[in-house]
mmCIF file of C-alpha atoms and ligand atoms in Angstrom:
data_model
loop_
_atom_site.group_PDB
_atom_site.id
_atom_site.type_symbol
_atom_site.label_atom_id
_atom_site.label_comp_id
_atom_site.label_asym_id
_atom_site.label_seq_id
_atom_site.Cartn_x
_atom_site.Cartn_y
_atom_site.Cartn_z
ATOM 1 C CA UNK A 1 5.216 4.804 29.835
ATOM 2 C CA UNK A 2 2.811 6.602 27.398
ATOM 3 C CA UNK A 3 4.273 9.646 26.200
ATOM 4 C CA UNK A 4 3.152 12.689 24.799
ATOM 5 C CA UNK A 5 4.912 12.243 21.589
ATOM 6 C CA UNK A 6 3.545 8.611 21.187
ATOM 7 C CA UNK A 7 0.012 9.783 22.238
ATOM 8 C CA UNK A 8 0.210 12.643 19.505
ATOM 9 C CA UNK A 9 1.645 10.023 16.464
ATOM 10 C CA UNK A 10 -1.474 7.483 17.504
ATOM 11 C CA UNK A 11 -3.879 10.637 17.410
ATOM 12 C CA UNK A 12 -2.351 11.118 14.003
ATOM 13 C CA UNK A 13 -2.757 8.117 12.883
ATOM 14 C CA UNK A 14 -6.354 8.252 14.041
ATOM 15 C CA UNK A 15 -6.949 11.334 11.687
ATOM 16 C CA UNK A 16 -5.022 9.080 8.915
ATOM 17 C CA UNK A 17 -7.076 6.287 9.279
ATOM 18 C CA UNK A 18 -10.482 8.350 9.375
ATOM 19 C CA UNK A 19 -9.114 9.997 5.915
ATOM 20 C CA UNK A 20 -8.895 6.573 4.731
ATOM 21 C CA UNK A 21 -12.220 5.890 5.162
ATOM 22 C CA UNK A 22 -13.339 8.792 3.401
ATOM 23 C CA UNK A 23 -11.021 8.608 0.404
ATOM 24 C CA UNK A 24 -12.618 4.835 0.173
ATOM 25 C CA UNK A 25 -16.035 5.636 0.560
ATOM 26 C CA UNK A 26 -15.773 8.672 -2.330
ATOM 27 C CA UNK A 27 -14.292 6.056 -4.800
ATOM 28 C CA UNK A 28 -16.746 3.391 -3.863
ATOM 29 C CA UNK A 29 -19.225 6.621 -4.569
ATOM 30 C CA UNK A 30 -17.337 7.071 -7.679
ATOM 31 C CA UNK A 31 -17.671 3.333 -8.450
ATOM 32 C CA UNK A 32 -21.162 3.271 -7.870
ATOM 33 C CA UNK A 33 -22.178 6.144 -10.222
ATOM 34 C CA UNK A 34 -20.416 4.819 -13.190
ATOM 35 C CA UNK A 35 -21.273 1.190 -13.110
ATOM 36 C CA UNK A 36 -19.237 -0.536 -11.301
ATOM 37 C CA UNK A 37 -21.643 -2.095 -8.570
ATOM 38 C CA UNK A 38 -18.656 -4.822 -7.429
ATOM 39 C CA UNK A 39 -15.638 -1.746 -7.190
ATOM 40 C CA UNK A 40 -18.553 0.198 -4.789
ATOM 41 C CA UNK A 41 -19.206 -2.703 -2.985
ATOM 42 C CA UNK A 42 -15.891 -3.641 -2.133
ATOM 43 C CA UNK A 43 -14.594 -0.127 -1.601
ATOM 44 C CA UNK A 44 -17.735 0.257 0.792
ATOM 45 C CA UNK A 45 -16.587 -2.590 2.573
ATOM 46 C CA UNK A 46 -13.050 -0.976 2.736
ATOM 47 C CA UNK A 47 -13.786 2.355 3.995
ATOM 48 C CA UNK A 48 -15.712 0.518 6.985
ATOM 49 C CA UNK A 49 -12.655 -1.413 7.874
ATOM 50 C CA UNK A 50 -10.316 1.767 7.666
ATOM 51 C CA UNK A 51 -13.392 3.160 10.741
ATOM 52 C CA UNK A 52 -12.604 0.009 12.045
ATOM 53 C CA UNK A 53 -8.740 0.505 12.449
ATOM 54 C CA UNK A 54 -9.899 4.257 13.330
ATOM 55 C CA UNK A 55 -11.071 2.808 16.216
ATOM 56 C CA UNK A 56 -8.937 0.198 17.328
ATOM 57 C CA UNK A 57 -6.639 3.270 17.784
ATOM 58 C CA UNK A 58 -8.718 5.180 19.645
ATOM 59 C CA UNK A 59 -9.736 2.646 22.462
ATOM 60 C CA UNK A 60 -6.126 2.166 22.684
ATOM 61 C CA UNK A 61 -5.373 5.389 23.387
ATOM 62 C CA UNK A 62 -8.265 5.839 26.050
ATOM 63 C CA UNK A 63 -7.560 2.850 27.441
ATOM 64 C CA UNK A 64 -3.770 3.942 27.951
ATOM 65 C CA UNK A 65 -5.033 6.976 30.077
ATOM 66 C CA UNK A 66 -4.472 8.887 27.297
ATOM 67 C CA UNK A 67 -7.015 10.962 25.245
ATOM 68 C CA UNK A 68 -7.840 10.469 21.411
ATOM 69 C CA UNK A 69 -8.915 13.626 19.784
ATOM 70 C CA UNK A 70 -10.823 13.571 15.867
ATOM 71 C CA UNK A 71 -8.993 15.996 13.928
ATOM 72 C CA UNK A 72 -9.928 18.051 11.022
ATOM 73 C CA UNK A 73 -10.033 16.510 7.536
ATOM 74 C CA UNK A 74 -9.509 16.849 4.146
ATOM 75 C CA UNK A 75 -12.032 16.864 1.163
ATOM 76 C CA UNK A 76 -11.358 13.560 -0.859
ATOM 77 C CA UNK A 77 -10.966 13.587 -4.585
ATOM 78 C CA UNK A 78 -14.040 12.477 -5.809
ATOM 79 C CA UNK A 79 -13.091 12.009 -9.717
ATOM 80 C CA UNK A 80 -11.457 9.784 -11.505
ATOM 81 C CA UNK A 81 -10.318 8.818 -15.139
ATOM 82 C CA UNK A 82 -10.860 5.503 -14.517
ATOM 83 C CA UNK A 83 -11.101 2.265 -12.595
ATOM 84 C CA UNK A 84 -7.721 1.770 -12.584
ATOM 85 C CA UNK A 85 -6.775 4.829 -11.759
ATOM 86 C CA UNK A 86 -9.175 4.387 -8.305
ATOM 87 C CA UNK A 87 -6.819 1.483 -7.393
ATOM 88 C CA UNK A 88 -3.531 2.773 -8.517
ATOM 89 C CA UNK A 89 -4.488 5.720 -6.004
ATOM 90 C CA UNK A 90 -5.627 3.392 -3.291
ATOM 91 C CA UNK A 91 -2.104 1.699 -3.494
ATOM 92 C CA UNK A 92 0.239 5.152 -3.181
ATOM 93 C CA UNK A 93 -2.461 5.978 -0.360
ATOM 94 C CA UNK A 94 -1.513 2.501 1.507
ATOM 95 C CA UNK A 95 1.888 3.120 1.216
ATOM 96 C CA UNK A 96 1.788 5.709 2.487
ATOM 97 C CA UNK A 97 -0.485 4.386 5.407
ATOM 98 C CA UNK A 98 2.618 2.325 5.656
ATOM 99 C CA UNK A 99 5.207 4.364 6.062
ATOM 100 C CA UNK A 100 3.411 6.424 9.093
ATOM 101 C CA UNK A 101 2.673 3.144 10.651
ATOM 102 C CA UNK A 102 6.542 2.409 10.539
ATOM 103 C CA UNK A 103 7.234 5.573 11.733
ATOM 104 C CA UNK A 104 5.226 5.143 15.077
ATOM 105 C CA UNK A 105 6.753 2.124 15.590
ATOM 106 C CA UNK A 106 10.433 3.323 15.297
ATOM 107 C CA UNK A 107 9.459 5.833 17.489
ATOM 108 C CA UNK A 108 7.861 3.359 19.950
ATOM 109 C CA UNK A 109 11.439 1.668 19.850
ATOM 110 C CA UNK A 110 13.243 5.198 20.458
ATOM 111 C CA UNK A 111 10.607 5.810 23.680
ATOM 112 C CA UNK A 112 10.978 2.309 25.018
ATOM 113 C CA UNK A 113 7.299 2.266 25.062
ATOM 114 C CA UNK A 114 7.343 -1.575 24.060
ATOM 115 C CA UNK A 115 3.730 -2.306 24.885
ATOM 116 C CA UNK A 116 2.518 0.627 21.728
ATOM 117 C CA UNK A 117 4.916 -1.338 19.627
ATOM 118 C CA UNK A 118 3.617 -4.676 20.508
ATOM 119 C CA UNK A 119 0.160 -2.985 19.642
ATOM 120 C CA UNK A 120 1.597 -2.095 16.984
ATOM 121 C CA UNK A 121 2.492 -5.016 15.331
ATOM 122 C CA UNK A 122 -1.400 -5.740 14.307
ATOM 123 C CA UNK A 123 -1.090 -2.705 11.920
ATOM 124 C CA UNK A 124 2.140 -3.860 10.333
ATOM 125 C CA UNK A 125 0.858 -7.206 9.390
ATOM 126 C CA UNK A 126 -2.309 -5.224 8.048
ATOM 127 C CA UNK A 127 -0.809 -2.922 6.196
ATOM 128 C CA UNK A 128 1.723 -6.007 4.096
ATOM 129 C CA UNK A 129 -2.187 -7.569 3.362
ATOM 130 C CA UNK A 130 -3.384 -4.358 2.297
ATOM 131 C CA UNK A 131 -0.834 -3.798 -0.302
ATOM 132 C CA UNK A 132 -0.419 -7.040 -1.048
ATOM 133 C CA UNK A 133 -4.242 -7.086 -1.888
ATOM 134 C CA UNK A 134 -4.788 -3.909 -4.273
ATOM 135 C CA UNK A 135 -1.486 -4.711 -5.816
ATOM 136 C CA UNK A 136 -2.922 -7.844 -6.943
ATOM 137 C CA UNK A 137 -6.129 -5.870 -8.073
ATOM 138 C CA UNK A 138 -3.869 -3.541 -10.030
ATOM 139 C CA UNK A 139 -2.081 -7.401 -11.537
ATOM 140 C CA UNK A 140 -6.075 -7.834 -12.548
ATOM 141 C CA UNK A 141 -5.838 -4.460 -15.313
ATOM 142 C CA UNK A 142 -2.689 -5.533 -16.977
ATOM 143 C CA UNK A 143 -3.758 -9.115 -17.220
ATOM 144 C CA UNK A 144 -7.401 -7.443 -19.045
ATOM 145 C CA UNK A 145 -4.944 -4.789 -20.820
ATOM 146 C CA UNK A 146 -7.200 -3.583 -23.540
ATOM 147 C CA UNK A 147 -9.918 -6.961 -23.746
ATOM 148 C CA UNK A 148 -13.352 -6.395 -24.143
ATOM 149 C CA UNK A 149 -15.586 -7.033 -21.066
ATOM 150 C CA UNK A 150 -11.843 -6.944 -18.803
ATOM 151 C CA UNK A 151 -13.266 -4.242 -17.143
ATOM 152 C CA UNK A 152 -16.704 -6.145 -16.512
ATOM 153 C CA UNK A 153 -14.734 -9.342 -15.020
ATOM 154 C CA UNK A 154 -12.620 -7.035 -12.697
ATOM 155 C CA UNK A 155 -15.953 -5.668 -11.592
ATOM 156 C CA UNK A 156 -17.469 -9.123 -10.726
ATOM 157 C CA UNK A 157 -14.041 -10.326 -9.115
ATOM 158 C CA UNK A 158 -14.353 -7.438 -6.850
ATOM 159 C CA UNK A 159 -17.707 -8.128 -5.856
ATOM 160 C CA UNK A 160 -17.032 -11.540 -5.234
ATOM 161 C CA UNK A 161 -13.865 -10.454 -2.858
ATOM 162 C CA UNK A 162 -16.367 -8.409 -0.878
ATOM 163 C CA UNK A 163 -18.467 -11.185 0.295
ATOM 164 C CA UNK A 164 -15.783 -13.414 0.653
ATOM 165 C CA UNK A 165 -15.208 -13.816 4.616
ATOM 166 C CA UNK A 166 -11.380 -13.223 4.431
ATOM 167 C CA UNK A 167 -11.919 -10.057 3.124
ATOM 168 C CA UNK A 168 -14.143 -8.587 5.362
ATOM 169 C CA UNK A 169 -11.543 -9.159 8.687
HETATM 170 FE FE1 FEO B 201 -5.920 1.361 7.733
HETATM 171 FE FE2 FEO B 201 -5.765 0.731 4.765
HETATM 172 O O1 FEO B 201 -4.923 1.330 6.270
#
């Protein structure tokens, strides 16, 4: 059974994931005007695999008999005070992300529809690697705190987590 109301989370969650993408590619913007040539890289990187999990939602949804509609979007922030500040916001963003992905699946449980849930599950274990990952970017700044060239290192540590294959899954 595919409901309506399931359909309508998923194309929700479509719109939430294609907002991702944008957010990520105006910080990796950001990045890349100021300096930071490994934060743009990786954030690059990132806002392609947010279009990727746009996407994964979509064929589902098609391929359910359903219909997956693009919705209208916001306008990203496109300042910031700093690099940190670019993760801190990518963090409360994944959270966020989160939370609506554990909403659809509670709802999934409520509908009986066990096969969106089982889909589902993909996007749960994502979204514990996601935090888990920019959380341990954020771990990066307070280890720097206030050291000359921190900033730098961060920079090349991020550029070096964008080639690395584990990253880019
Ligand atoms: Fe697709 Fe970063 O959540």
């Amino acid at each position: 059974m595919f409901s309506k109301k399931i359909q309508k989370a998923l194309n929700d969650q479509i719109q939430l994931e294609e907002q991702s993408s944008r957010i990520y590619m105006a910080m990796a913007s950001w990045c890349e005007a100021n300096g930071y040539a490994g934060a743009a890289g990786f954030l690059f990187m990132h806002s392609d695999e947010e279009r990727m999990h746009m996407t994964k939602l979509l064929g589902y949804v098609n391929d359910k008999g359903g219909h997956a509609l693009l919705q209208a979007l916001e306008m990203p922030h496109n300042d910031f005070s700093s690099l940190q500040h670019v993760f801190e916001e990518i963090l409360r963003h994944e959270e966020l992300v989160s939370a609506s992905i554990n909403n659809i699946y509670d709802l999934t449980l409520k509908e009986k529809d066990y096969t969106t849930g089982q889909f589902l599950q993909w996007y749960i274990m994502e979204q514990i690697e996601e935090e888990s990952l920019f959380r341990s970017v954020l771990d990066k700044f307070k280890l720097a705190g206030d050291q000359k060239g921190g900033l730098f290192h961060i920079d090349k540590e991020l550029a070096s987590m964008a080639n690395a294959p584990s990253a880019k899954e």
